[in-house]
Short mmCIF file of C-alpha atoms and ligand atoms in Angstrom, two decimals:
data_model
loop_
_atom_site.label_atom_id
_atom_site.label_comp_id
_atom_site.label_asym_id
_atom_site.label_seq_id
_atom_site.Cartn_x
_atom_site.Cartn_y
_atom_site.Cartn_z
CA UNK A 1 20.06 52.87 -18.55
CA UNK A 2 19.72 55.89 -15.98
CA UNK A 3 17.94 57.92 -13.25
CA UNK A 4 19.11 61.49 -13.31
CA UNK A 5 17.53 63.11 -10.33
CA UNK A 6 18.12 66.71 -9.50
CA UNK A 7 18.61 67.36 -5.78
CA UNK A 8 16.77 70.00 -5.60
CA UNK A 9 14.17 68.50 -3.12
CA UNK A 10 13.91 65.03 -0.94
CA UNK A 11 13.77 61.95 -2.28
CA UNK A 12 10.27 62.21 -5.37
CA UNK A 13 8.47 58.88 -4.77
CA UNK A 14 7.81 59.81 -8.77
CA UNK A 15 11.66 59.75 -9.21
CA UNK A 16 11.99 56.44 -7.72
CA UNK A 17 9.43 54.50 -9.71
CA UNK A 18 11.43 55.46 -12.52
CA UNK A 19 14.56 54.85 -10.87
CA UNK A 20 13.13 51.37 -10.63
CA UNK A 21 11.83 51.40 -13.92
CA UNK A 22 15.15 51.76 -14.64
CA UNK A 23 16.70 49.77 -13.16
CA UNK A 24 14.32 46.21 -13.68
CA UNK A 25 14.53 47.10 -17.67
CA UNK A 26 18.17 47.58 -17.26
CA UNK A 27 18.07 44.13 -15.65
CA UNK A 28 16.11 42.65 -18.03
CA UNK A 29 18.14 44.07 -21.05
CA UNK A 30 21.33 42.94 -19.60
CA UNK A 31 22.59 46.68 -19.25
CA UNK A 32 24.06 48.92 -16.89
CA UNK A 33 21.77 51.15 -14.75
CA UNK A 34 23.50 54.39 -13.22
CA UNK A 35 23.02 57.20 -11.34
CA UNK A 36 23.50 60.63 -12.16
CA UNK A 37 23.03 63.64 -10.06
CA UNK A 38 21.94 66.42 -11.81
CA UNK A 39 22.87 69.87 -9.75
CA UNK A 40 23.19 71.85 -12.51
CA UNK A 41 20.88 74.17 -10.54
CA UNK A 42 23.36 75.41 -7.89
CA UNK A 43 21.24 77.70 -6.11
CA UNK A 44 18.15 74.67 -5.24
CA UNK A 45 20.48 71.97 -5.51
CA UNK A 46 21.62 70.42 -1.69
CA UNK A 47 24.57 67.93 -0.09
CA UNK A 48 21.56 67.06 2.40
CA UNK A 49 18.77 66.10 -0.77
CA UNK A 50 21.11 64.50 -2.61
CA UNK A 51 21.88 62.11 0.76
CA UNK A 52 18.05 61.28 1.15
CA UNK A 53 17.94 60.92 -2.90
CA UNK A 54 21.10 58.07 -2.23
CA UNK A 55 20.02 56.90 0.91
CA UNK A 56 16.55 56.53 -0.66
CA UNK A 57 17.43 54.55 -3.37
CA UNK A 58 20.18 52.88 -1.25
CA UNK A 59 17.32 51.94 1.10
CA UNK A 60 14.81 50.61 -1.73
CA UNK A 61 17.73 48.32 -3.27
CA UNK A 62 18.06 51.21 -6.34
CA UNK A 63 21.46 52.02 -5.64
CA UNK A 64 23.75 52.38 -8.62
CA UNK A 65 25.30 50.01 -10.10
CA UNK A 66 27.89 52.85 -12.10
CA UNK A 67 27.44 56.81 -10.68
CA UNK A 68 26.96 58.26 -7.31
CA UNK A 69 26.78 55.90 -4.32
CA UNK A 70 26.35 57.16 -0.74
CA UNK A 71 30.19 58.08 0.20
CA UNK A 72 31.58 58.24 -3.11
CA UNK A 73 30.68 57.19 -7.28
CA UNK A 74 31.76 54.20 -9.33
CA UNK A 75 32.41 53.39 -12.78
CA UNK A 76 34.69 54.34 -15.66
CA UNK A 77 32.52 57.54 -17.02
CA UNK A 78 32.64 60.01 -14.09
CA UNK A 79 32.32 62.32 -12.24
CA UNK A 80 28.72 61.36 -12.58
CA UNK A 81 27.79 64.70 -10.69
CA UNK A 82 26.93 67.60 -13.13
CA UNK A 83 28.33 70.26 -11.01
CA UNK A 84 31.93 68.36 -11.52
CA UNK A 85 31.56 67.86 -15.32
CA UNK A 86 31.71 71.66 -16.00
CA UNK A 87 35.32 71.15 -18.21
CA UNK A 88 33.19 68.81 -20.52
CA UNK A 89 30.35 70.96 -21.03
CA UNK A 90 32.71 73.72 -22.27
CA UNK A 91 34.61 72.00 -24.39
CA UNK A 92 31.30 69.98 -25.87
CA UNK A 93 29.78 73.72 -26.29
CA UNK A 94 32.84 74.56 -28.05
CA UNK A 95 32.71 71.75 -30.78
CA UNK A 96 28.85 72.61 -31.02
CA UNK A 97 30.30 76.72 -31.29
CA UNK A 98 32.75 75.00 -34.56
CA UNK A 99 29.83 73.60 -36.41
CA UNK A 100 28.10 77.02 -36.49
CA UNK A 101 25.37 75.79 -34.51
CA UNK A 102 25.16 78.02 -31.74
CA UNK A 103 25.52 81.74 -31.73
CA UNK A 104 26.40 84.09 -28.60
CA UNK A 105 23.02 85.98 -27.29
CA UNK A 106 23.67 89.49 -25.78
CA UNK A 107 19.90 90.08 -24.52
CA UNK A 108 20.29 91.36 -21.20
CA UNK A 109 17.42 89.72 -18.43
CA UNK A 110 15.60 93.20 -18.95
CA UNK A 111 15.18 92.43 -22.78
CA UNK A 112 14.46 88.86 -22.28
CA UNK A 113 11.62 90.20 -19.68
CA UNK A 114 10.41 92.97 -22.16
CA UNK A 115 9.89 90.67 -24.88
CA UNK A 116 8.04 87.64 -21.98
CA UNK A 117 5.68 89.83 -21.13
CA UNK A 118 5.30 91.58 -24.52
CA UNK A 119 4.33 87.80 -25.75
CA UNK A 120 1.89 87.13 -22.59
CA UNK A 121 -0.04 90.99 -23.71
CA UNK A 122 -0.26 89.07 -26.63
CA UNK A 123 -1.48 86.03 -25.13
CA UNK A 124 1.46 84.24 -27.03
CA UNK A 125 3.53 81.44 -25.74
CA UNK A 126 7.02 81.97 -24.01
CA UNK A 127 9.54 82.57 -27.32
CA UNK A 128 13.24 84.16 -27.70
CA UNK A 129 12.05 86.25 -30.45
CA UNK A 130 15.69 85.41 -32.16
CA UNK A 131 17.44 88.97 -31.36
CA UNK A 132 21.19 87.49 -31.63
CA UNK A 133 20.60 84.98 -34.03
CA UNK A 134 20.95 87.09 -37.58
CA UNK A 135 24.69 89.11 -35.68
CA UNK A 136 27.15 88.89 -37.83
CA UNK A 137 29.57 86.13 -36.76
CA UNK A 138 32.87 89.06 -36.99
CA UNK A 139 30.74 91.36 -34.86
CA UNK A 140 29.57 88.72 -32.84
CA UNK A 141 33.17 87.87 -32.25
CA UNK A 142 34.28 91.45 -32.05
CA UNK A 143 31.34 91.88 -29.19
CA UNK A 144 32.47 88.73 -27.12
CA UNK A 145 36.44 89.56 -27.36
CA UNK A 146 35.26 93.47 -26.10
CA UNK A 147 34.17 91.67 -23.00
CA UNK A 148 30.15 92.23 -23.43
CA UNK A 149 28.01 88.96 -21.39
CA UNK A 150 26.70 86.65 -23.49
CA UNK A 151 24.91 83.78 -24.01
CA UNK A 152 25.46 80.77 -25.72
CA UNK A 153 22.20 79.94 -27.89
CA UNK A 154 21.88 76.61 -29.74
CA UNK A 155 19.94 77.24 -33.68
CA UNK A 156 16.73 74.92 -33.25
CA UNK A 157 16.15 73.41 -36.15
CA UNK A 158 12.84 74.55 -38.15
CA UNK A 159 11.02 70.83 -39.05
CA UNK A 160 8.52 68.04 -36.94
CA UNK A 161 10.81 66.07 -34.43
CA UNK A 162 9.75 62.83 -34.36
CA UNK A 163 9.97 60.88 -30.68
CA UNK A 164 9.41 56.67 -31.55
CA UNK A 165 8.54 56.40 -28.21
CA UNK A 166 8.70 52.71 -26.20
CA UNK A 167 5.30 53.28 -24.35
CA UNK A 168 3.43 55.71 -26.26
CA UNK A 169 3.96 55.02 -29.48
CA UNK A 170 5.11 57.69 -32.72
CA UNK A 171 4.73 61.27 -31.44
CA UNK A 172 5.75 64.29 -33.63
CA UNK A 173 6.27 67.69 -32.43
CA UNK A 174 7.08 70.70 -34.47
CA UNK A 175 10.15 72.35 -32.62
CA UNK A 176 8.51 75.71 -33.51
CA UNK A 177 6.72 74.82 -30.33
CA UNK A 178 9.72 74.17 -28.72
CA UNK A 179 10.45 78.18 -27.69
CA UNK A 180 12.80 79.11 -29.64
CA UNK A 181 16.64 78.36 -30.05
CA UNK A 182 17.88 76.89 -26.75
CA UNK A 183 20.47 78.80 -24.19
CA UNK A 184 23.07 76.02 -23.19
CA UNK A 185 25.62 78.20 -21.65
CA UNK A 186 24.61 80.88 -19.19
CA UNK A 187 26.65 84.50 -19.96
CA UNK A 188 28.68 82.94 -16.87
CA UNK A 189 29.20 80.11 -19.03
CA UNK A 190 27.83 77.42 -16.27
CA UNK A 191 25.24 74.68 -18.62
CA UNK A 192 21.67 74.31 -18.80
CA UNK A 193 19.85 71.19 -17.42
CA UNK A 194 18.77 70.68 -21.97
CA UNK A 195 22.09 70.77 -22.68
CA UNK A 196 24.05 68.88 -19.65
CA UNK A 197 21.36 66.08 -20.12
CA UNK A 198 22.45 65.87 -23.60
CA UNK A 199 25.84 65.78 -23.11
CA UNK A 200 25.83 62.87 -20.54
CA UNK A 201 23.89 60.75 -22.32
CA UNK A 202 26.41 60.12 -24.66
CA UNK A 203 29.76 60.22 -22.78
CA UNK A 204 27.44 57.94 -20.39
CA UNK A 205 26.36 55.57 -23.32
CA UNK A 206 22.79 56.60 -22.49
CA UNK A 207 21.24 53.98 -25.63
CA UNK A 208 17.54 54.12 -23.09
CA UNK A 209 16.10 57.21 -21.51
CA UNK A 210 13.32 55.83 -19.57
CA UNK A 211 11.70 59.22 -17.83
CA UNK A 212 8.51 60.53 -16.42
CA UNK A 213 5.97 61.55 -19.02
CA UNK A 214 6.49 65.06 -18.07
CA UNK A 215 9.85 65.34 -20.17
CA UNK A 216 7.71 64.33 -23.11
CA UNK A 217 8.25 67.85 -24.25
CA UNK A 218 12.02 68.15 -23.48
CA UNK A 219 12.74 65.30 -25.37
CA UNK A 220 12.63 66.78 -28.90
CA UNK A 221 15.38 69.79 -27.66
CA UNK A 222 17.49 67.01 -26.56
CA UNK A 223 17.01 65.21 -30.19
CA UNK A 224 17.95 68.19 -31.55
CA UNK A 225 21.46 68.29 -29.65
CA UNK A 226 21.59 64.51 -29.81
CA UNK A 227 21.77 65.00 -33.94
CA UNK A 228 23.90 68.16 -33.41
CA UNK A 229 26.44 66.44 -31.97
CA UNK A 230 26.50 63.89 -34.25
CA UNK A 231 25.71 60.87 -31.85
CA UNK A 232 23.35 58.21 -31.80
CA UNK A 233 19.82 58.48 -30.41
CA UNK A 234 18.78 57.01 -27.42
CA UNK A 235 15.47 55.17 -27.05
CA UNK A 236 12.95 57.28 -25.51
CA UNK A 237 10.09 55.55 -23.35
CA UNK A 238 8.28 58.17 -21.27
CA UNK A 239 6.55 56.67 -17.82
CA UNK A 240 3.03 57.68 -17.62
CA UNK A 241 2.36 60.25 -14.67
CA UNK A 242 1.68 59.56 -10.78
CA UNK A 243 -2.04 60.68 -10.16
CA UNK A 244 -3.90 61.08 -7.22
CA UNK A 245 -7.52 59.16 -6.35
CA UNK A 246 -9.01 61.92 -7.96
CA UNK A 247 -6.69 62.20 -10.79
CA UNK A 248 -4.72 64.90 -10.39
CA UNK A 249 -1.50 65.12 -10.62
CA UNK A 250 0.41 63.71 -7.75
CA UNK A 251 2.69 67.67 -6.44
CA UNK A 252 4.43 67.71 -4.00
CA UNK A 253 1.77 70.58 -2.22
CA UNK A 254 -0.63 68.54 -2.36
CA UNK A 255 0.36 64.88 -1.63
CA UNK A 256 2.89 63.10 0.28
CA UNK A 257 5.68 62.26 -2.53
CA UNK A 258 8.39 62.38 -0.17
CA UNK A 259 9.84 58.70 -0.17
CA UNK A 260 11.27 59.37 3.38
CA UNK A 261 7.56 59.83 4.98
CA UNK A 262 6.57 56.42 3.61
CA UNK A 263 9.39 54.95 4.89
CA UNK A 264 8.81 56.80 8.57
CA UNK A 265 5.43 55.67 8.55
CA UNK A 266 6.42 51.79 8.62
CA UNK A 267 6.26 50.97 4.82
CA UNK A 268 8.55 47.95 3.80
CA UNK A 269 10.71 48.48 1.17
CA UNK A 270 10.03 45.50 -0.29
CA UNK A 271 6.17 46.72 -0.78
CA UNK A 272 7.37 49.95 -1.59
CA UNK A 273 9.41 48.58 -4.49
CA UNK A 274 6.57 45.92 -5.58
CA UNK A 275 3.71 49.41 -5.71
CA UNK A 276 6.13 51.81 -7.40
CA UNK A 277 6.71 48.87 -9.55
CA UNK A 278 2.70 47.80 -10.42
CA UNK A 279 2.60 52.57 -10.75
CA UNK A 280 2.05 52.02 -14.26
CA UNK A 281 2.87 48.08 -15.32
CA UNK A 282 1.60 45.07 -15.20
CA UNK A 283 1.82 41.87 -15.01
CA UNK A 284 -0.35 40.86 -17.28
CA UNK A 285 -1.90 38.17 -14.50
CA UNK A 286 -3.35 38.26 -11.60
CA UNK A 287 -0.44 38.38 -9.85
CA UNK A 288 0.26 41.31 -7.30
CA UNK A 289 2.79 40.17 -4.76
CA UNK A 290 5.93 40.22 -6.47
CA UNK A 291 9.83 40.69 -5.06
CA UNK A 292 12.17 42.71 -6.52
CA UNK A 293 13.46 39.37 -8.07
CA UNK A 294 10.54 38.08 -9.49
CA UNK A 295 10.07 42.64 -10.97
CA UNK A 296 13.17 41.72 -12.71
CA UNK A 297 12.40 38.37 -13.98
CA UNK A 298 8.58 39.44 -15.78
CA UNK A 299 9.38 43.41 -16.10
CA UNK A 300 8.80 44.44 -20.29
CA UNK A 301 8.37 48.12 -21.37
CA UNK A 302 5.68 46.67 -23.58
CA UNK A 303 3.79 46.25 -20.96
CA UNK A 304 3.76 49.72 -18.86
CA UNK A 305 0.31 52.25 -19.79
CA UNK A 306 0.55 55.23 -21.56
CA UNK A 307 -2.78 56.57 -18.92
CA UNK A 308 -1.92 58.06 -15.65
CA UNK A 309 -1.51 55.53 -12.96
CA UNK A 310 -3.67 56.56 -10.06
CA UNK A 311 -1.58 56.22 -6.75
CA UNK A 312 -3.90 53.86 -4.66
CA UNK A 313 -2.87 54.02 -0.98
CA UNK A 314 -5.32 50.57 0.48
CA UNK A 315 -3.33 48.88 -2.35
CA UNK A 316 -0.60 50.83 -0.54
CA UNK A 317 -1.54 49.29 2.63
CA UNK A 318 -2.04 46.15 1.23
CA UNK A 319 0.99 45.16 -0.25
CA UNK A 320 2.68 46.50 2.91
CA UNK A 321 0.50 44.20 4.93
CA UNK A 322 1.41 41.01 2.83
CA UNK A 323 5.21 42.26 3.15
CA UNK A 324 5.10 42.00 6.76
CA UNK A 325 3.65 38.55 7.05
CA UNK A 326 6.23 37.39 4.55
CA UNK A 327 9.20 38.43 7.14
CA UNK A 328 10.67 35.94 9.68
CA UNK A 329 9.59 36.53 12.96
CA UNK A 330 14.05 37.95 13.66
CA UNK A 331 13.56 40.15 10.41
CA UNK A 332 10.63 41.63 11.29
CA UNK A 333 11.87 42.59 15.24
CA UNK A 334 14.58 44.30 13.41
CA UNK A 335 12.48 46.64 11.55
CA UNK A 336 10.10 47.10 14.36
CA UNK A 337 12.81 47.66 16.83
CA UNK A 338 13.77 51.15 15.50
CA UNK A 339 9.54 52.41 15.83
CA UNK A 340 9.51 51.36 19.55
CA UNK A 341 12.87 52.93 19.99
CA UNK A 342 11.31 56.66 18.10
CA UNK A 343 8.08 56.40 20.30
CA UNK A 344 9.94 55.82 23.09
CA UNK A 345 11.86 58.89 22.43
CA UNK A 346 9.17 61.04 21.22
CA UNK A 347 6.95 59.81 24.41
CA UNK A 348 4.41 57.88 22.49
CA UNK A 349 5.55 54.89 25.04
CA UNK A 350 6.44 54.91 28.55
CA UNK A 351 9.49 53.50 27.83
CA UNK A 352 10.84 51.20 24.56
CA UNK A 353 10.45 47.48 24.84
CA UNK A 354 12.94 44.71 24.84
CA UNK A 355 13.82 42.88 21.75
CA UNK A 356 12.49 39.37 23.88
CA UNK A 357 9.20 41.87 23.96
CA UNK A 358 8.56 42.60 21.09
CA UNK A 359 9.89 38.59 20.54
CA UNK A 360 6.18 38.18 22.22
CA UNK A 361 4.15 40.55 20.54
CA UNK A 362 5.02 39.87 17.19
CA UNK A 363 2.59 36.37 16.70
CA UNK A 364 -0.09 38.27 17.84
CA UNK A 365 0.60 41.39 15.73
CA UNK A 366 1.90 40.46 12.60
CA UNK A 367 -1.03 39.76 11.18
CA UNK A 368 -2.79 42.50 11.92
CA UNK A 369 -0.40 45.92 11.63
CA UNK A 370 -0.77 47.36 8.06
CA UNK A 371 2.25 49.90 9.10
CA UNK A 372 5.14 48.66 10.68
CA UNK A 373 4.01 51.66 13.02
CA UNK A 374 0.90 50.37 13.32
CA UNK A 375 2.10 48.44 16.11
CA UNK A 376 2.77 50.85 18.78
CA UNK A 377 -0.69 52.16 18.23
CA UNK A 378 -1.66 48.68 18.83
CA UNK A 379 0.62 47.51 21.80
CA UNK A 380 1.38 50.51 23.53
CA UNK A 381 -0.53 49.76 26.64
CA UNK A 382 1.97 46.80 27.56
CA UNK A 383 4.49 50.03 27.73
CA UNK A 384 2.45 52.14 30.02
CA UNK A 385 1.77 52.67 33.23
CA UNK A 386 -1.56 52.52 35.18
CA UNK A 387 -4.01 53.30 32.43
CA UNK A 388 -6.70 55.81 32.01
CA UNK A 389 -9.89 54.39 30.67
CA UNK A 390 -11.92 55.95 28.68
CA UNK A 391 -15.23 56.27 30.39
CA UNK A 392 -17.18 56.63 27.05
CA UNK A 393 -15.37 53.08 25.77
CA UNK A 394 -15.81 51.16 28.89
CA UNK A 395 -19.32 50.07 28.75
CA UNK A 396 -21.19 48.18 25.56
CA UNK A 397 -23.88 50.03 24.28
CA UNK A 398 -26.44 47.10 25.03
CA UNK A 399 -25.01 47.72 28.25
CA UNK A 400 -25.46 50.08 31.10
CA UNK A 401 -23.18 51.02 34.03
CA UNK A 402 -24.33 48.70 36.52
CA UNK A 403 -23.56 45.74 34.08
CA UNK A 404 -20.27 46.53 34.06
CA UNK A 405 -19.83 46.91 37.34
CA UNK A 406 -21.37 43.29 37.58
CA UNK A 407 -19.45 42.16 34.64
CA UNK A 408 -16.18 43.09 36.33
CA UNK A 409 -17.13 41.77 39.52
CA UNK A 410 -17.90 38.23 38.50
CA UNK A 411 -14.56 37.64 35.70
CA UNK A 412 -12.05 38.88 37.95
CA UNK A 413 -12.28 35.69 39.88
CA UNK A 414 -12.29 33.74 36.97
CA UNK A 415 -9.14 35.64 35.17
CA UNK A 416 -7.44 35.63 38.63
CA UNK A 417 -7.67 32.39 38.79
CA UNK A 418 -6.65 31.56 35.35
CA UNK A 419 -3.88 33.71 34.16
CA UNK A 420 -0.28 33.98 36.17
CA UNK A 421 2.60 36.00 35.96
CA UNK A 422 5.59 35.77 32.71
CA UNK A 423 3.27 32.96 30.88
CA UNK A 424 3.57 33.70 26.87
CA UNK A 425 0.71 34.02 24.72
CA UNK A 426 -1.08 30.25 24.16
CA UNK A 427 -1.45 31.91 20.34
CA UNK A 428 -4.14 29.02 18.40
CA UNK A 429 -4.30 27.21 21.04
CA UNK A 430 -7.25 26.70 22.62
CA UNK A 431 -8.08 28.53 25.95
CA UNK A 432 -9.83 27.67 28.91
CA UNK A 433 -9.83 31.36 30.03
CA UNK A 434 -12.49 31.92 26.41
CA UNK A 435 -13.76 29.17 27.47
CA UNK A 436 -14.88 29.98 31.50
CA UNK A 437 -15.58 33.25 29.94
CA UNK A 438 -17.96 32.95 27.53
CA UNK A 439 -19.42 30.46 29.96
CA UNK A 440 -20.11 33.17 32.15
CA UNK A 441 -21.16 35.62 29.72
CA UNK A 442 -24.17 32.45 29.11
CA UNK A 443 -25.32 32.63 32.65
CA UNK A 444 -25.17 35.86 32.95
CA UNK A 445 -27.50 36.32 30.05
CA UNK A 446 -24.82 38.63 28.45
CA UNK A 447 -23.30 38.42 24.93
CA UNK A 448 -20.05 36.76 24.97
CA UNK A 449 -18.96 40.00 22.67
CA UNK A 450 -20.76 42.32 24.93
CA UNK A 451 -18.30 41.17 28.26
CA UNK A 452 -15.22 40.87 25.75
CA UNK A 453 -14.96 44.09 24.46
CA UNK A 454 -15.69 45.88 28.61
CA UNK A 455 -12.70 43.18 29.45
CA UNK A 456 -11.17 44.87 26.62
CA UNK A 457 -11.10 48.10 27.02
CA UNK A 458 -10.99 47.56 31.00
CA UNK A 459 -7.39 45.69 30.60
CA UNK A 460 -5.59 47.63 27.92
CA UNK A 461 -7.07 51.04 27.89
CA UNK A 462 -8.47 50.69 23.98
CA UNK A 463 -10.87 48.87 21.67
CA UNK A 464 -8.76 47.51 18.93
CA UNK A 465 -5.83 44.90 20.57
CA UNK A 466 -3.87 41.77 20.01
CA UNK A 467 -6.42 39.24 21.20
CA UNK A 468 -7.57 39.94 24.13
CA UNK A 469 -6.59 36.67 26.73
CA UNK A 470 -2.94 37.09 25.00
CA UNK A 471 -2.67 40.22 25.83
CA UNK A 472 -3.79 39.66 29.57
CA UNK A 473 -1.02 36.73 29.89
CA UNK A 474 1.59 39.39 28.18
CA UNK A 475 0.67 41.39 30.94
CA UNK A 476 0.44 38.57 33.48
CA UNK A 477 -1.94 38.42 36.09
CA UNK A 478 -0.79 41.26 38.91
CA UNK A 479 -1.12 44.24 35.77
CA UNK A 480 -4.37 42.66 34.55
CA UNK A 481 -6.59 42.61 37.49
CA UNK A 482 -5.24 46.38 38.71
CA UNK A 483 -5.99 47.58 35.39
CA UNK A 484 -9.50 45.62 35.61
CA UNK A 485 -9.94 47.33 39.48
CA UNK A 486 -9.04 50.29 38.00
CA UNK A 487 -11.81 50.22 35.55
CA UNK A 488 -14.23 49.06 37.95
CA UNK A 489 -13.36 51.97 40.43
CA UNK A 490 -13.90 54.15 37.94
CA UNK A 491 -17.75 53.02 37.08
CA UNK A 492 -17.95 53.09 40.70
CA UNK A 493 -17.88 57.24 40.64
CA UNK A 494 -20.15 57.13 37.21
CA UNK A 495 -23.58 57.86 37.82
CA UNK A 496 -25.67 55.20 36.16
CA UNK A 497 -26.69 55.02 32.23
CA UNK A 498 -23.25 57.01 31.05
CA UNK A 499 -20.68 55.61 28.92
CA UNK A 500 -22.93 53.49 26.37
CA UNK A 501 -20.83 53.98 23.48
CA UNK A 502 -18.56 51.16 22.68
CA UNK A 503 -19.58 47.94 19.63
CA UNK A 504 -18.64 44.75 21.20
CA UNK A 505 -16.57 42.46 18.73
CA UNK A 506 -15.90 38.76 18.87
N1 LIG B 601 17.01 65.50 -13.80
C1 LIG B 601 16.14 65.17 -13.99
C2 LIG B 601 14.78 65.20 -13.23
O1 LIG B 601 15.05 65.36 -12.28
C3 LIG B 601 15.23 64.39 -14.54
C4 LIG B 601 16.14 64.32 -16.02
C5 LIG B 601 16.14 62.99 -17.23
O2 LIG B 601 15.74 61.89 -16.76
O3 LIG B 601 16.32 62.85 -18.23
O4 LIG B 601 13.72 65.74 -13.30
#
């Protein structure tokens, strides 16, 4: 089992899914999970992309049993980077040459381009003309010896290639459709993808090739190369494509595909693993929230679907919320801290939160944040200086400015009396402040929800916050009243009847 990423772009969510399925399958069979870096495309491969992929694999818990890991390699079948395996590819190409299964191709890029245009004009799919296939071996050898540049082509055997796919069942592809004889070495001796994949899969003893369905059309080429090398065929399993919600193919251009972007948003590795496992595989039960260990115990290729798997962001956020709730307080603190630090560095918070401050907030927010980053939106007012109120949200819909003014004036002494400085939240305990404010609302003929919403906006500047009365306790008496007074001052400056937009909550 192997994952063979090409470091030609940021770590893609689809590659992460393929890696996960390979790892789960390896675990279910007691097999080895190998990470091989396919960096033969030197123009597009970079060390930065490789580092991003390796960091992403490690973060998800998908680092190699064998192969490339951050900072090195482990295992006896290396090197595991294709850029370091050139000698091996040259040697295997020699074997194929000796068997007469290849021939040198002297077609220039210009010749090939002209062929391509001709076929395009005739509305034919691209295919090598076969021009050099029939050159007599002696003549070909003479031209090569004279220094004429030549690529090496592998002769594609005519006939039907059968793929006995573990997901898709029997798939038959006519080798006629494969585009003609295949270049395996360029004129400069550099190997091409289809060839390196097969050489490596043979050398690394790969028994199962599990990869995306986009590779299905490559597989017949690989099968012909395995056969040519006299190597046993691995079993193939092609995973369903990952689709956007409109069932179009998920692509770098249209969709958020970089794993790092999900991580930066505050998705947990646990949730992403859980979600990716369910992208094309199902437990066959109602269970949805599964840890890596549970996935390892339950995964079976037999339950991988053929149909495309829709990437449902709502489900991912739901799973993330579930996983956030499962983290212990200390663990959640560790995961939240970098989000506070980054928000402060980016100026979204005036200062970062201390561990003690985050710890106090955790019980109030853990059930309310779908993403780790949501914690910042929900709690930024604790770390702000003077609030800037939005007049439009300060006065509940059913109220006018005068009512709000009266309410703030009436609520102020109640709040001042009920909370002090440096108080801890009461959490789920009955809150005497709430009871007193409810009584005030009732006596004044206001809906408690309207009063609470007006106070929420006045004290926090926002309509969505952690529980209001605990938020006041954490802010403390001084800041709570200062915010309330600032809101009241804003109301005094407003003409009657303005700012009627807030829906009550609670
Ligand atoms: N390097 C290929 C890719 O990034 C994967 C090849 C394979 O899995 O066989 O798509």
